[in-house]
GROMACS .gro file of C-alpha atoms in nm:
model
  152
    1MET     CA    1 -10.066 -16.326   9.427
    2GLU     CA    2  -9.963 -16.382   9.068
    3ASN     CA    3  -9.669 -16.191   8.934
    4ALA     CA    4  -9.816 -16.017   8.672
    5PHE     CA    5  -9.851 -15.677   8.514
    6ILE     CA    6 -10.107 -15.544   8.270
    7THR     CA    7  -9.993 -15.238   8.072
    8ARG     CA    8 -10.160 -15.034   7.825
    9SER     CA    9  -9.887 -14.849   7.636
   10TYR     CA   10  -9.544 -14.892   7.553
   11GLN     CA   11  -9.455 -14.611   7.841
   12GLU     CA   12  -9.614 -14.838   8.067
   13THR     CA   13  -9.439 -15.156   7.945
   14GLN     CA   14  -9.118 -14.954   7.968
   15ARG     CA   15  -9.228 -14.855   8.354
   16VAL     CA   16  -9.232 -15.198   8.439
   17GLY     CA   17  -8.895 -15.259   8.314
   18ALA     CA   18  -8.765 -14.979   8.488
   19TRP     CA   19  -8.973 -15.112   8.817
   20LEU     CA   20  -8.766 -15.437   8.799
   21ALA     CA   21  -8.455 -15.279   8.720
   22GLY     CA   22  -8.452 -15.157   9.104
   23ARG     CA   23  -8.482 -15.531   9.212
   24LEU     CA   24  -8.177 -15.675   9.006
   25ARG     CA   25  -7.847 -15.707   9.089
   26ALA     CA   26  -7.520 -15.769   8.927
   27GLY     CA   27  -7.502 -16.158   8.848
   28ASP     CA   28  -7.869 -16.167   8.722
   29VAL     CA   29  -7.998 -16.327   8.444
   30VAL     CA   30  -8.344 -16.179   8.275
   31THR     CA   31  -8.493 -16.395   7.995
   32LEU     CA   32  -8.755 -16.216   7.767
   33VAL     CA   33  -8.988 -16.422   7.608
   34GLY     CA   34  -9.303 -16.306   7.361
   35ASP     CA   35  -9.384 -16.312   7.016
   36LEU     CA   36  -9.215 -16.045   6.739
   37GLY     CA   37  -9.418 -15.679   6.815
   38ALA     CA   38  -9.466 -15.816   7.194
   39GLY     CA   39  -9.308 -15.549   7.370
   40LYS     CA   40  -8.948 -15.700   7.459
   41SER     CA   41  -8.743 -15.421   7.342
   42GLU     CA   42  -8.958 -15.149   7.491
   43PHE     CA   43  -8.954 -15.352   7.858
   44SER     CA   44  -8.560 -15.348   7.762
   45ARG     CA   45  -8.543 -14.981   7.764
   46GLY     CA   46  -8.719 -14.978   8.087
   47VAL     CA   47  -8.498 -15.154   8.220
   48ALA     CA   48  -8.206 -14.954   8.116
   49ARG     CA   49  -8.362 -14.631   8.214
   50GLY     CA   50  -8.419 -14.822   8.577
   51LEU     CA   51  -8.037 -14.914   8.593
   52GLY     CA   52  -7.939 -14.510   8.505
   53ILE     CA   53  -7.827 -14.584   8.135
   54THR     CA   54  -7.931 -14.246   7.941
   55GLY     CA   55  -7.821 -14.276   7.580
   56PRO     CA   56  -8.025 -14.476   7.305
   57VAL     CA   57  -8.107 -14.864   7.374
   58PRO     CA   58  -8.171 -15.029   7.023
   59SER     CA   59  -8.258 -15.383   7.000
   60PRO     CA   60  -7.926 -15.566   6.953
   61SER     CA   61  -8.067 -15.780   6.669
   62PHE     CA   62  -7.785 -15.773   6.426
   63THR     CA   63  -7.479 -15.752   6.696
   64ILE     CA   64  -7.632 -16.023   6.942
   65LEU     CA   65  -7.493 -15.775   7.240
   66ASN     CA   66  -7.492 -15.442   7.317
   67THR     CA   67  -7.339 -15.365   7.652
   68TYR     CA   68  -7.421 -15.036   7.882
   69GLU     CA   69  -7.291 -14.889   8.172
   70GLY     CA   70  -7.531 -14.769   8.452
   71LYS     CA   71  -7.548 -14.822   8.805
   72GLU     CA   72  -7.521 -15.190   8.701
   73LYS     CA   73  -7.359 -15.301   8.363
   74LEU     CA   74  -7.634 -15.420   8.106
   75TYR     CA   75  -7.531 -15.673   7.875
   76HIS     CA   76  -7.854 -15.678   7.633
   77PHE     CA   77  -7.858 -15.955   7.414
   78ASP     CA   78  -8.091 -16.046   7.121
   79TRP     CA   79  -8.086 -16.392   7.026
   80TYR     CA   80  -8.342 -16.396   6.743
   81ARG     CA   81  -8.085 -16.433   6.476
   82ILE     CA   82  -7.888 -16.714   6.637
   83ALA     CA   83  -7.842 -16.992   6.410
   84ASP     CA   84  -7.637 -17.194   6.644
   85PRO     CA   85  -7.562 -17.157   7.049
   86GLN     CA   86  -7.221 -17.181   6.945
   87GLU     CA   87  -7.238 -16.835   6.814
   88LEU     CA   88  -7.295 -16.716   7.126
   89TYR     CA   89  -6.995 -16.893   7.323
   90ASP     CA   90  -6.773 -16.739   7.025
   91ILE     CA   91  -6.856 -16.388   7.143
   92GLY     CA   92  -6.804 -16.468   7.521
   93LEU     CA   93  -7.145 -16.575   7.654
   94ASP     CA   94  -6.964 -16.708   7.972
   95GLU     CA   95  -6.777 -16.362   8.055
   96PHE     CA   96  -7.147 -16.182   8.047
   97VAL     CA   97  -7.404 -16.440   8.177
   98GLY     CA   98  -7.396 -16.427   8.580
   99GLY     CA   99  -7.090 -16.202   8.560
  100ASP     CA  100  -7.057 -15.857   8.680
  101GLY     CA  101  -7.372 -15.701   8.536
  102VAL     CA  102  -7.751 -15.762   8.445
  103ALA     CA  103  -7.809 -15.986   8.147
  104LEU     CA  104  -8.138 -15.936   7.971
  105ILE     CA  105  -8.152 -16.189   7.701
  106GLU     CA  106  -8.455 -16.133   7.432
  107TRP     CA  107  -8.544 -16.395   7.193
  108SER     CA  108  -8.356 -16.653   7.513
  109GLN     CA  109  -8.571 -16.951   7.386
  110ARG     CA  110  -8.349 -16.995   7.066
  111ALA     CA  111  -8.073 -17.123   7.316
  112GLU     CA  112  -8.239 -17.213   7.625
  113GLU     CA  113  -7.966 -17.496   7.678
  114VAL     CA  114  -7.698 -17.228   7.734
  115LEU     CA  115  -7.917 -17.063   7.988
  116PRO     CA  116  -7.841 -17.074   8.351
  117LYS     CA  117  -8.069 -17.303   8.553
  118ASP     CA  118  -8.095 -16.993   8.788
  119HIS     CA  119  -8.297 -16.690   8.613
  120LEU     CA  120  -8.571 -16.478   8.582
  121ARG     CA  121  -8.813 -16.556   8.252
  122VAL     CA  122  -9.027 -16.226   8.161
  123VAL     CA  123  -9.309 -16.337   7.950
  124ILE     CA  124  -9.482 -16.058   7.771
  125ASP     CA  125  -9.819 -16.133   7.580
  126LYS     CA  126  -9.996 -15.900   7.324
  127VAL     CA  127 -10.370 -15.909   7.439
  128ASP     CA  128 -10.458 -15.625   7.226
  129ASP     CA  129 -10.293 -15.360   7.010
  130ASN     CA  130 -10.175 -15.144   7.316
  131THR     CA  131 -10.228 -15.410   7.601
  132ARG     CA  132  -9.936 -15.625   7.758
  133ARG     CA  133  -9.966 -15.895   8.011
  134ILE     CA  134  -9.609 -15.915   8.196
  135THR     CA  135  -9.562 -16.191   8.397
  136LEU     CA  136  -9.270 -16.247   8.629
  137VAL     CA  137  -9.158 -16.636   8.666
  138PRO     CA  138  -8.837 -16.719   8.879
  139MET     CA  139  -8.677 -17.032   8.713
  140GLY     CA  140  -8.464 -17.280   8.905
  141ALA     CA  141  -8.358 -17.108   9.258
  142PHE     CA  142  -8.400 -16.756   9.110
  143ARG     CA  143  -8.558 -16.542   9.400
  144THR     CA  144  -8.895 -16.416   9.395
  145ILE     CA  145  -8.973 -16.062   9.355
  146GLU     CA  146  -9.300 -15.941   9.484
  147LEU     CA  147  -9.518 -15.696   9.295
  148GLU     CA  148  -9.594 -15.480   9.594
  149GLU     CA  149  -9.984 -15.414   9.508
  150ASN     CA  150  -9.898 -15.482   9.147
  151LYS     CA  151  -9.797 -15.138   9.045
  152ALA     CA  152  -9.483 -15.008   8.863
   0.00000   0.00000   0.00000
């Protein structure tokens, strides 16, 4: 069975993120890959809601990292503006990735060399204005997350 969802609204994309959050645990690293406007931030909001985070969840585009407290800590990264991977080490990347919370990284392809080998890659493809294909790809020894009849 392919590990993919089709969503037809930003609300459905958020629901898939919330569904995934229920299967994550401290130390997990989730990378989000997709073009600008694909839905990475909406997916991230869903993960945050699924972890019990109730406040606003803006994209951390200008701050690189936002931290939230929920059922698990959430370290929400946006690497879009990263010019050099050293910037990530300067903000203490090794304290957050694979640590005491879930690390969720938008635009992870900007600094793939600093990612742990074992992580979950979430690929979000824009099919049309409303439709997204969200594919879960375990990398390295990251555990497989079954889709349970492809429903969120």
